Coordinates of C-alpha atoms in Angstrom, one line a residue:
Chain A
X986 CA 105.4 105.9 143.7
X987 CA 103.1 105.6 147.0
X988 CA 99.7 104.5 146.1
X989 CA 97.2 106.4 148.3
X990 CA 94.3 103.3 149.4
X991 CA 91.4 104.8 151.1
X992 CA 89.7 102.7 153.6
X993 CA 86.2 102.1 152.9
X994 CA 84.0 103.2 155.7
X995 CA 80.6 101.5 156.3
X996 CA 78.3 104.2 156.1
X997 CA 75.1 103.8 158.1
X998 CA 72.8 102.5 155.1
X999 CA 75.6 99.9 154.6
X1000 CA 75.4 98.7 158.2
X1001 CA 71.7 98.4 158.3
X1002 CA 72.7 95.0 155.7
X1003 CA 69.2 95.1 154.6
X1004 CA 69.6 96.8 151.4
X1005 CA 72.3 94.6 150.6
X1006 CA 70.3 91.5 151.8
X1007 CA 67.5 92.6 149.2
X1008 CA 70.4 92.5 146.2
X1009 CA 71.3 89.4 146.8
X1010 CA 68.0 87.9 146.8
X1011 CA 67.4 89.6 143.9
X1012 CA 70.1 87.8 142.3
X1013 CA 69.5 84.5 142.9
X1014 CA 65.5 85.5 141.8
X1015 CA 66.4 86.1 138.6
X1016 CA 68.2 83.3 138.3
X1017 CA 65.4 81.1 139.2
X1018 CA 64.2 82.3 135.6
X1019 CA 67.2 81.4 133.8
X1020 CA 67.6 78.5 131.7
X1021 CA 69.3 76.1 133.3
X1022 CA 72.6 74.7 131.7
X1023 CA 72.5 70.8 132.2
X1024 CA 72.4 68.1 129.7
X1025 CA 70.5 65.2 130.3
X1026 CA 73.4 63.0 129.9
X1027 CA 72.1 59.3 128.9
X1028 CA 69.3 60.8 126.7
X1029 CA 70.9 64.1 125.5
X1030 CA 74.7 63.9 125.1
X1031 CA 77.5 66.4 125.0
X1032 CA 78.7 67.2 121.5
X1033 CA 82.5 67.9 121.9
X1034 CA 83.7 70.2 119.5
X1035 CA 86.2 69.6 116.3
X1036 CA 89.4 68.2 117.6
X1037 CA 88.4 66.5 120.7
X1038 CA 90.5 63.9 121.6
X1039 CA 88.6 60.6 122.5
X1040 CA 88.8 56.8 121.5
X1041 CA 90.8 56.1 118.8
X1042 CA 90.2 54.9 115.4
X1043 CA 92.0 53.2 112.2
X1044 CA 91.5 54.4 109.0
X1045 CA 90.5 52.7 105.5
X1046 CA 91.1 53.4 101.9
X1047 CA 88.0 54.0 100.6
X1048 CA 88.2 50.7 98.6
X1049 CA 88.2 49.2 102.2
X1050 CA 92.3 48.6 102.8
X1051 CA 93.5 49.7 106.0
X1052 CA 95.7 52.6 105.8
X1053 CA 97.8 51.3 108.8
X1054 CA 101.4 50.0 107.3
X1055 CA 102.4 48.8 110.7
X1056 CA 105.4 51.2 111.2
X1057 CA 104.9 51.2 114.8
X1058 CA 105.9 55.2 114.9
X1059 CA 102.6 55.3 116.8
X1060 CA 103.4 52.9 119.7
X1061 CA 106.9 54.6 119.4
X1062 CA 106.0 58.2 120.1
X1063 CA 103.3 56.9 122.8
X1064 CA 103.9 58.0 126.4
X1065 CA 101.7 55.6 128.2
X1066 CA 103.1 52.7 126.0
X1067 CA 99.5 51.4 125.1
X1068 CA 99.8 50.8 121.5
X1069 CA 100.6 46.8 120.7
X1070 CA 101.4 46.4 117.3
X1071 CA 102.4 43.0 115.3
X1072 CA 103.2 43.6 111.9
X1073 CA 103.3 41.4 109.1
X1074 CA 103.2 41.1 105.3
X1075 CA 100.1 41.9 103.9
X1076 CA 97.3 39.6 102.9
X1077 CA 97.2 42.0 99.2
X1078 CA 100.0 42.5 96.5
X1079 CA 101.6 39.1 97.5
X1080 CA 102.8 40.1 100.5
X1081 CA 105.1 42.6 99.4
X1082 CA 103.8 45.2 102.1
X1083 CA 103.7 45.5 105.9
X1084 CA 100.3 45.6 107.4
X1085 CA 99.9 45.1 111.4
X1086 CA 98.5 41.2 112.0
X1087 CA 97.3 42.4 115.7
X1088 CA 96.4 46.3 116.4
X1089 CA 95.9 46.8 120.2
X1090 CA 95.1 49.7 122.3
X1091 CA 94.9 49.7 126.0
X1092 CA 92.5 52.2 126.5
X1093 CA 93.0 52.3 130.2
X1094 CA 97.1 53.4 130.0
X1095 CA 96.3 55.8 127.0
X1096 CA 96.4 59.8 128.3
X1097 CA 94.5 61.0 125.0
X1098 CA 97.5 63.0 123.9
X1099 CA 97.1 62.7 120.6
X1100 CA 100.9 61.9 120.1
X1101 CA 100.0 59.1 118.1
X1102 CA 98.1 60.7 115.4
X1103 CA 100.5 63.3 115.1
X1104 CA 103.5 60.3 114.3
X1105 CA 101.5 58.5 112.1
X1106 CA 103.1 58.8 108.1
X1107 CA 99.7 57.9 106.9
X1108 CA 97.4 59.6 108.7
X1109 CA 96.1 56.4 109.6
X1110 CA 95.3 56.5 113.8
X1111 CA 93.3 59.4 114.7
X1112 CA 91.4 60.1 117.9
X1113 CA 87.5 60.6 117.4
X1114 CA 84.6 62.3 119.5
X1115 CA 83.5 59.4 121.4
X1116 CA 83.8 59.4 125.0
X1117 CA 81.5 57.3 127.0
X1118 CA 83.4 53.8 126.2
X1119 CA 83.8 52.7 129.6
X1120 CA 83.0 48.9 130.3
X1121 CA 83.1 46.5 133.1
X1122 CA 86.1 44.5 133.0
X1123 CA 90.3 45.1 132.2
X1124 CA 89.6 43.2 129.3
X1125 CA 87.2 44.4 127.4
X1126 CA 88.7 47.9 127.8
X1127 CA 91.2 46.4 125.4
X1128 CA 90.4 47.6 121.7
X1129 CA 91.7 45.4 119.1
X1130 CA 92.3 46.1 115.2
X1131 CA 88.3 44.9 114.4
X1132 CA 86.9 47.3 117.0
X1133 CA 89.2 50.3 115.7
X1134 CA 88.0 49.6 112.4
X1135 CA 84.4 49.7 113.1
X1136 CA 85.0 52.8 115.2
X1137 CA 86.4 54.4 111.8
X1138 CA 83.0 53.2 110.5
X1139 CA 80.8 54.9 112.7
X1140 CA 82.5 58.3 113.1
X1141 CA 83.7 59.0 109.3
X1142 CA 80.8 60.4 107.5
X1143 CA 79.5 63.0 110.7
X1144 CA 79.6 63.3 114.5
X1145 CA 78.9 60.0 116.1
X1146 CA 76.7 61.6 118.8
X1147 CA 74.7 64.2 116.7
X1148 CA 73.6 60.7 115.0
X1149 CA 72.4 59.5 118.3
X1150 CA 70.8 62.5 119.9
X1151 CA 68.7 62.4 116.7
X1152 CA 67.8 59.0 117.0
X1153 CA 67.4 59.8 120.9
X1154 CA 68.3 56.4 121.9
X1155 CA 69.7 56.3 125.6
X1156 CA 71.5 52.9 125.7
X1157 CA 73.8 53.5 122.7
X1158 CA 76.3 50.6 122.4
X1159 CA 80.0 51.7 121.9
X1160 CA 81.7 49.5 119.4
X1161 CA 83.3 48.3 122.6
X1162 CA 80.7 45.8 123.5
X1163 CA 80.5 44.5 120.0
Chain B
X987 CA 31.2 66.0 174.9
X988 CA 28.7 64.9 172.4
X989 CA 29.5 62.3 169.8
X990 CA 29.4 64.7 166.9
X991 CA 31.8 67.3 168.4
X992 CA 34.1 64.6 169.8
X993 CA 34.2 63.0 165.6
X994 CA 34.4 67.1 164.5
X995 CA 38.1 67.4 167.0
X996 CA 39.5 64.0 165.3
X997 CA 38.1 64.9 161.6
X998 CA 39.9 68.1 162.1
X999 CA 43.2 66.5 164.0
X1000 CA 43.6 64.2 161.0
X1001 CA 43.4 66.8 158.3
X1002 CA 45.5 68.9 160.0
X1003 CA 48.2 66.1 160.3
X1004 CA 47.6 64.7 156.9
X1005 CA 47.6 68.0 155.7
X1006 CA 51.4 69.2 157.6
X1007 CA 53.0 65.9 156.5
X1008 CA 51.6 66.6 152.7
X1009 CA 53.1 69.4 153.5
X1010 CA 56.4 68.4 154.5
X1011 CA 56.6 66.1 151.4
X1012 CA 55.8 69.3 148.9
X1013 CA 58.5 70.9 150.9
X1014 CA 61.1 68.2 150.1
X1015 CA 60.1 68.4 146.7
X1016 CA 60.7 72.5 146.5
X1017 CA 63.1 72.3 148.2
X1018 CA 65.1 70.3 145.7
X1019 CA 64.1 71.4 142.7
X1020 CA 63.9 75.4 143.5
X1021 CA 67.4 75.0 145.0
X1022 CA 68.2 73.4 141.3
X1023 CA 66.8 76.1 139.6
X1024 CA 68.5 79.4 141.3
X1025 CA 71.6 77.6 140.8
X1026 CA 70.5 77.0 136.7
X1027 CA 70.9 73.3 137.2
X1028 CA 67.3 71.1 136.7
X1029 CA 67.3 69.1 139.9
X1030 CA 65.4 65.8 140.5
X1031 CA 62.8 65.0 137.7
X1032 CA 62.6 61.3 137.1
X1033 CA 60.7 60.4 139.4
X1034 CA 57.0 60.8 138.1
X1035 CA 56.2 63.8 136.5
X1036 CA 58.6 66.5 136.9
X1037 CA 60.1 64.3 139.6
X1038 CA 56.8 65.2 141.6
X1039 CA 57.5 61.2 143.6
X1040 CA 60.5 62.2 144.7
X1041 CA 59.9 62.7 148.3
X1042 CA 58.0 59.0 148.3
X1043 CA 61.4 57.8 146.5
X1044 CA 63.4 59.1 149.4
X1045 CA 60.9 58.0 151.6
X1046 CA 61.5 54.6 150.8
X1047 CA 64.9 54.4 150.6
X1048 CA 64.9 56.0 154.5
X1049 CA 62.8 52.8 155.1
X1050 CA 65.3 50.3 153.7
X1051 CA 68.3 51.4 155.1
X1052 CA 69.9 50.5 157.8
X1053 CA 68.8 51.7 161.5
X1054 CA 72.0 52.0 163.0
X1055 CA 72.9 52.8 166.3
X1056 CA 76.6 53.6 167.0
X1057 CA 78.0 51.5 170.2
X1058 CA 78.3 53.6 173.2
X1059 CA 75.5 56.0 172.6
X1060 CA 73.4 56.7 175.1
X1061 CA 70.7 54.8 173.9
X1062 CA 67.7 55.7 175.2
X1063 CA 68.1 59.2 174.6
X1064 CA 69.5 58.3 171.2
X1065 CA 66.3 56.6 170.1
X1066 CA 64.0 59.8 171.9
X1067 CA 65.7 62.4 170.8
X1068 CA 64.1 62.4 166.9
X1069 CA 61.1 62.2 168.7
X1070 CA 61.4 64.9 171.1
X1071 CA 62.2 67.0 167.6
X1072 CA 59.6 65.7 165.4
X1073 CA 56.5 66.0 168.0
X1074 CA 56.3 69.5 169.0
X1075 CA 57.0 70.5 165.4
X1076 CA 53.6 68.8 164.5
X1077 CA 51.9 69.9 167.8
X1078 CA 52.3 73.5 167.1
X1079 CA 50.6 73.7 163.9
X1080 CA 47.3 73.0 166.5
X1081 CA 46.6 76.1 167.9
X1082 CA 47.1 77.7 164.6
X1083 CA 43.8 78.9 162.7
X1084 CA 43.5 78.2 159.4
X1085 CA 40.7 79.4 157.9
X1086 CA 37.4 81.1 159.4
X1087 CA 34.3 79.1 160.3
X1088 CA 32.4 76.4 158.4
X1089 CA 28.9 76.2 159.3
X1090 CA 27.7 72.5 159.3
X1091 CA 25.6 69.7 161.0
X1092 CA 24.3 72.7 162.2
X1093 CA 27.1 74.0 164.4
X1094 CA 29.5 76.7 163.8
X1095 CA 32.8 74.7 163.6
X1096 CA 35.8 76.9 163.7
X1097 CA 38.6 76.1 161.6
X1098 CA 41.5 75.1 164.0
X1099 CA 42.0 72.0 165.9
X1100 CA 42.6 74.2 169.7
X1101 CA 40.9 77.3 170.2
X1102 CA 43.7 78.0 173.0
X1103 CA 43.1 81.2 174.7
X1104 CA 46.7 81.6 175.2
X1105 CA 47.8 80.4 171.6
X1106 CA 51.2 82.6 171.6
X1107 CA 52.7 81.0 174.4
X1108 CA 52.2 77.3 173.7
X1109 CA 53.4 78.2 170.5
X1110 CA 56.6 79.7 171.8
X1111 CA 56.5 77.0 174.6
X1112 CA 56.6 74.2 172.0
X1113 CA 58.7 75.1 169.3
X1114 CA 61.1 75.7 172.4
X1115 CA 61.2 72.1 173.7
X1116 CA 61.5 70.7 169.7
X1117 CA 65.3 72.7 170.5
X1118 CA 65.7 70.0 173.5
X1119 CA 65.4 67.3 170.9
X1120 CA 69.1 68.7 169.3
X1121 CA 70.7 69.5 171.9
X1122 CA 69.7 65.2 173.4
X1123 CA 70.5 64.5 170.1
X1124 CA 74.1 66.0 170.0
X1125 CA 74.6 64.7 173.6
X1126 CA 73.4 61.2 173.5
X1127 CA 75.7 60.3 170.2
X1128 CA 78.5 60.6 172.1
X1129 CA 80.7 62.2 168.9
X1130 CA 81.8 65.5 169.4
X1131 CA 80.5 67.0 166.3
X1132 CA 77.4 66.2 167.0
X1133 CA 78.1 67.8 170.8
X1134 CA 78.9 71.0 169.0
X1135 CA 75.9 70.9 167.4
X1136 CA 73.6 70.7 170.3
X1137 CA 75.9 73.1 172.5
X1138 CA 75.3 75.3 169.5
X1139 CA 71.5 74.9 169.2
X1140 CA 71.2 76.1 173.1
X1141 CA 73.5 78.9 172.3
X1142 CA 71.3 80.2 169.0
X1143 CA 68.6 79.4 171.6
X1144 CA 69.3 81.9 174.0
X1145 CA 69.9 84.6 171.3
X1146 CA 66.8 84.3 169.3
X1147 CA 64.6 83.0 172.0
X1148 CA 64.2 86.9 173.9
X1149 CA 63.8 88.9 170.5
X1150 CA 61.3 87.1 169.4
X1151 CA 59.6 87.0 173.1
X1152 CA 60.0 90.6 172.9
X1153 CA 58.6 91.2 169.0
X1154 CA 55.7 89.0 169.8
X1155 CA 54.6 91.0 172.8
X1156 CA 54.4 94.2 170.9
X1157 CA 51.7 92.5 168.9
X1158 CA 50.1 91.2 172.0
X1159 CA 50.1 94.7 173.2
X1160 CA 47.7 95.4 169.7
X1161 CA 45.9 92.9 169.8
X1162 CA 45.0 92.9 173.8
X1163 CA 44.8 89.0 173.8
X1164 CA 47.2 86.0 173.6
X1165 CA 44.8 84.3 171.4
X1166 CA 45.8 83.9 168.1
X1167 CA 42.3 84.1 166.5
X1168 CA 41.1 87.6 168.4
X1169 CA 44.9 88.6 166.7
X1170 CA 43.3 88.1 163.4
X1171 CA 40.4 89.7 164.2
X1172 CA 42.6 92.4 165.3
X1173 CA 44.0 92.5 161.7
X1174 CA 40.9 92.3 159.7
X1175 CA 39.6 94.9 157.5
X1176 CA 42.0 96.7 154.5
X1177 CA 45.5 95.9 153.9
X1178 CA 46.5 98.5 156.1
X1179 CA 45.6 96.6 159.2
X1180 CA 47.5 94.0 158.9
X1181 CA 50.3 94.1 161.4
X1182 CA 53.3 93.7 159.2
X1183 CA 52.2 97.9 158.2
X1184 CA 51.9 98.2 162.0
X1185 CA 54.6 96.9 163.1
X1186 CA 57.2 96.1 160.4
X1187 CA 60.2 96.2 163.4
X1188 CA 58.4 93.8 164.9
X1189 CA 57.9 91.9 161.6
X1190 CA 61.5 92.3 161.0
X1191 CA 62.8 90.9 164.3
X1192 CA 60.3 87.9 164.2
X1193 CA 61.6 86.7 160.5
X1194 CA 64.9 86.9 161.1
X1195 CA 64.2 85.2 164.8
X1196 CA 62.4 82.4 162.4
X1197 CA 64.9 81.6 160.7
X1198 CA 66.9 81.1 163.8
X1199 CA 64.4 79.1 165.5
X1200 CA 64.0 76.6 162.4
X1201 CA 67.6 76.1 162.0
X1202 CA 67.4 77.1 158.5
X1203 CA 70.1 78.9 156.6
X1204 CA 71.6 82.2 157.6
X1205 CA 71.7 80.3 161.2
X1206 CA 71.8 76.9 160.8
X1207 CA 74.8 76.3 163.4
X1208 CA 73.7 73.4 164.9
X1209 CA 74.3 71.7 161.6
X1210 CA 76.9 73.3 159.7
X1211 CA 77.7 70.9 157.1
X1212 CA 81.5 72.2 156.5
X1213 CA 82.5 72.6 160.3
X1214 CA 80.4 69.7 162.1
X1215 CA 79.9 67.0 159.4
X1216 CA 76.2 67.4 159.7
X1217 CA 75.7 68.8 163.5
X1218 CA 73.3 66.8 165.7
X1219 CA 72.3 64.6 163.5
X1220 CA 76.0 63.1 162.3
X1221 CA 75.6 59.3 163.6
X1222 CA 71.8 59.3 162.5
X1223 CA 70.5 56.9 159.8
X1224 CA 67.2 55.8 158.3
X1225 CA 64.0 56.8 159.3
X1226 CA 65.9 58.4 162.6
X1227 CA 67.2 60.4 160.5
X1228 CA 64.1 61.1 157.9
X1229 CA 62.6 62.1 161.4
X1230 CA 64.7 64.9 162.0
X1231 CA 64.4 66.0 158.4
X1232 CA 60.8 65.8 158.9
X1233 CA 60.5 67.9 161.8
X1234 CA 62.8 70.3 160.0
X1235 CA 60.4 71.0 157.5
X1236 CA 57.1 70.8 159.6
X1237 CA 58.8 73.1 162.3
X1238 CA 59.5 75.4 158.7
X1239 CA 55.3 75.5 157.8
X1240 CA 54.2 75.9 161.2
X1241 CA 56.8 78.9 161.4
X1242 CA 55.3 79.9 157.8
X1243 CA 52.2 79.7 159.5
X1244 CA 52.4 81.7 162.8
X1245 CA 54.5 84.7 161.1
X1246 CA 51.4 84.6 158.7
X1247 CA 48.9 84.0 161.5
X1248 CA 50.5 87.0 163.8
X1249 CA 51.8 89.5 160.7
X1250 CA 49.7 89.2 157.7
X1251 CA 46.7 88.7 158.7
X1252 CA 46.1 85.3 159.1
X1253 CA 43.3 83.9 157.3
X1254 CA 41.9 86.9 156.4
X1255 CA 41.2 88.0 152.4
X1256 CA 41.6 91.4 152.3
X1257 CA 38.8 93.9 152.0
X1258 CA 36.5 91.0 151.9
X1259 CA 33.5 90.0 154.6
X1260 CA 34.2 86.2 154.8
X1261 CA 31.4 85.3 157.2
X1262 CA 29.1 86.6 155.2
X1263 CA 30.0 84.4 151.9
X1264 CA 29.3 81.1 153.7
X1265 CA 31.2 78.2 153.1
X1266 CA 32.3 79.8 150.2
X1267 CA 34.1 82.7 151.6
X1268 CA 35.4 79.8 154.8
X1269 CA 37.3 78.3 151.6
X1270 CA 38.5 81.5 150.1
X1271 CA 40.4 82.0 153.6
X1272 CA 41.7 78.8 153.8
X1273 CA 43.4 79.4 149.8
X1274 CA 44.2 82.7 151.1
X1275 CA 46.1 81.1 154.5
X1276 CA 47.3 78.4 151.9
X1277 CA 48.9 81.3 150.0
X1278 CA 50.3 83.4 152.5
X1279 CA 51.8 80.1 154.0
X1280 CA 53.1 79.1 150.6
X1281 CA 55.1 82.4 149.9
X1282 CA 56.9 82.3 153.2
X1283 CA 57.9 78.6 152.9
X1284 CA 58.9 79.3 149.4
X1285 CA 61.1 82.7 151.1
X1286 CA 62.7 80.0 153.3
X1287 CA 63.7 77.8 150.4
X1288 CA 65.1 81.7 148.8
X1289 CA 67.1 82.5 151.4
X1290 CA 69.0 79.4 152.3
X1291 CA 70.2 79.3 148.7
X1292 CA 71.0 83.1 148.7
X1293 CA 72.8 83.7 152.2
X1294 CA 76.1 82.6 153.5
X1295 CA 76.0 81.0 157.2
X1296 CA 76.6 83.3 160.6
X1297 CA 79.0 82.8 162.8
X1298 CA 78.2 81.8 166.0
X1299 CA 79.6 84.7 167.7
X1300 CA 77.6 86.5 165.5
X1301 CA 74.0 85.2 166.1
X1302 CA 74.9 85.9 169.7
X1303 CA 75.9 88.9 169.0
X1304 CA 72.9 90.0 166.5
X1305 CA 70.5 88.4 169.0
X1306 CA 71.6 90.5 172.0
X1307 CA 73.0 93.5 170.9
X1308 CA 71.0 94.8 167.7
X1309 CA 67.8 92.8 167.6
X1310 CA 67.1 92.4 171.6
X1311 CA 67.6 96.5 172.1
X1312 CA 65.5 97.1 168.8
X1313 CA 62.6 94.8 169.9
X1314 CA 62.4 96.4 172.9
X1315 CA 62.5 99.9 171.7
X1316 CA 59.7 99.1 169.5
X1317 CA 57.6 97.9 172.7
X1318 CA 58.4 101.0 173.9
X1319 CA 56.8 102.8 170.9
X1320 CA 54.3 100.6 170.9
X1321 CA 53.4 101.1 174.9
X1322 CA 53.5 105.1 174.3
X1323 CA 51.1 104.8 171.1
X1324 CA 49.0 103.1 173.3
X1325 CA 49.1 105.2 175.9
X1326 CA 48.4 108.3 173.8
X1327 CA 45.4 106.4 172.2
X1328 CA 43.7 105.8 175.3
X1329 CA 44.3 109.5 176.9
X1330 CA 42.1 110.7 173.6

């Protein structure tokens, strides 16, 4: 079926560009008004909503026990091949268990897919809010089994930075540095 | 001279100066954070309160960079051409009035550093030669962005340069007299007088010729960011380069100025007797000239962040075929009112 297009002719008031020069002014007028939309980054931080995928975390039994058996599913399913793990029998029930000895993430090769959470049989890894982890050496940007740990300690009861905007401090140390 | 009007002329020449840079520095300022806020974002403000230091924090970091200057420039003209740009712009503002008369030390001191008696035409003479200072700078850098600059800045030159010739003269015409303070006279009285109701082709031509002649956004060719890296003033650091951005904006207020001085009135409070309120009232025109100045600086500022940039081809084009025909058609009127007025 033809489509009939009809050409738009300029009438006389459009060619005067005046009018049109007055809208547009207008525009950006109003929004001189609006509110503006930025966060003040190091004193007012970004809340990421539920099921953001940032730095990673190990989970405890509430009586303190690492939930990680060391079944290396995790470092298995990862893409970027960042997840170290050395398993070994565990320090409880005489050894009869597996329990990882060394727990290493490097965050620099990790994508923040998530794949590892989604492997893990005990819901064990998981991937929390935090974002602003970044640090000054290779090294450091190395997590180990302690730092996962902590970060299950600062992010399990409520959103690690609606804690910190309340508190409004701007250098907030990432478990990182620790 | 006498020893007393010789200190008056340098009182005034400093406050005028100090007041154009101060000025310039607000200008930075607004410019920044008005440009943040049409575009909802916040814009500097960490610098003192509300970021207000922010110009003095530029300012300093101008000063501690470092002065380069690119090998096989051509250097003399390298290190003159921010100068050629920066002096006129602050030359300008001298001819312009700024308020009426203060009467002190017994003297009637009017308010304006050069009572010229033909203001309009140093005006359009210097704000002319500030244009040589681009086009020496584009040259001398030896890069040919900054070449295409310059060659632009003539080009825009030539465009704008006749139109607004041509707008001004119809106000002449009014007035009877290139000085700009028997132009406010002119304008004196109710709203109604003031030329932008007499002449608003006129009016119309001149703004838009403004914004040519300050390089500001629609028709800021000769620097062009996307095309030309940043025009004339590509291989400029430090204060060489704080120069030019400093003339930018004083060129902007003494524009702000003279479309004030030659279509609103000036000075002038309307439906108000200023000479007769004393120093008083001499302060009242000065807020009011503050005023007037302030909203067309703060239009500038509106405008870069609402309009896309001309063409070249299209300045030229604007310039000689719609506004230089339309500017001279409204002489034309102008001429015949006259003509009518004075047969009875």
């Amino acid at each position: 079926m033809a489509t009939i297009i009809k050409s738009y002719e300029p009438t006389f008031w459009d060619k005067l560009y005046l009018p049109a020069l007055m809208r547009g002014l207008i525009v950006t007028f109003r929004h001189f008004f609006r509110r503006n939309v930025t966060i003040q980054y190091p004193d007012q931080k970004h809340i990421p909503p539920e099921g953001y995928r940032g730095l990673h975390r190990l989970n405890k039994f509430p009586e303190g026990r690492i939930k990680c058996v060391a079944c290396e599913m995790c470092s298995a399913a990862c893409p970027a091949d960042c997840i170290h793990i050395i398993p070994g029998p565990s320090p409880w029930d005489g050894g009869k268990e597996r329990y990882p000895v060394r727990f290493d993430i490097d965050l620099l090769r990790c994508i923040f897919c998530g794949f590892c959470e989604m492997a893990c049989p005990e819901e064990a890894i998981e991937l929390t809010e935090i974002y602003d982890f970044s640090d000054y050496t290779r090294d450091d940007l190395v997590i180990d089994k302690e730092g996962l740990l902590e970060v299950y300690d600062l992010t399990k009861d409520q959103n690690y930075y609606t804690k910190n905007n309340l508190s409004k401090a701007s250098s907030v140390d990432t478990p990182i540095d620790t | 001279m006498d020893l007393l009007g010789f200190t008056i002329i340098v009182v005034k020449v400093l406050v005028v100066f100090a007041a154009t840079m101060l000025g310039v520095l607000v200008m930075i300022y607004a410019e920044r954070r008005v440009s943040a806020f049409m575009q909802d974002r916040v814009g500097p403000n960490r610098v003192g309160f509300k970021g207000v230091l922010q110009p003095i924090a530029d300012g300093i970091k101008f000063l501690m960079k470092e002065d380069l200057v690119p090998e096989r420039v051509d250097k003399p003209i390298f290190i003159l051409a921010p100068a050629i740009l920066l002096i006129p712009a602050l030359m300008t503002f001298a001819v312009i009035p700024f308020g009426s008369s203060i009467n002190l030390f017994g003297r009637e001191i009017a308010l304006q550093v050069a009572d010229v008696n033909v203001g309009i035409l140093y005006v359009l003479a210097l704000t002319s030669i500030s244009v040589y200072g681009i086009v020496l700078a584009g040259w001398s850098s030896n890069n040919k962005y900054s070449l295409l600059g310059g060659l632009r800045s003539s080009a825009q030159l030539i465009s704008y340069e006749l139109a607004m010739g041509l707008a001004v003269v119809s106000i002449i015409l009014l007035a009877g007299s290139l000085r700009l303070n028997d132009i406010i006279t002119d304008q004196q009285g109710s709203f109604l007088s003031w030329n932008i109701f007499r002449q608003p082709l006129a009016f119309l031509i001149f703004l838009i010729a403004v914004y040519a002649e300050t390089n500001r956004l629609p028709f800021d060719l000769s620097e062009a960011e996307q095309e030309l890296v940043g025009g004339y003033h590509t291989e400029y650091s430090s204060m060489k380069f704080a120069m030019f951005f400093m003339a930018e904006y004083a060129n902007m207020i003494t524009a702000a100025a003279l479309t004030v001085t030659l279509f609103f009135g000036g000075w002038d409070v309307p439906l108000l007797d200023e000479g007769s309120l004393g120093l008083f009232g001499a302060l009242l025109s000065v807020l009011s000239f503050i005023l007037k100045v302030a909203f067309f600086l703060f239009l500038f500022i509106w405008v870069r962040w609402t309009f896309p940039r001309f063409r070249y081809d299209q300045l030229m084009r604007l310039g000689w075929k719609v506004m230089l025909p339309l500017a001279l058609f409204n002489i034309f009127l102008t001429g015949g009112y006259l003509t009518i007025k004075a047969l009875g």
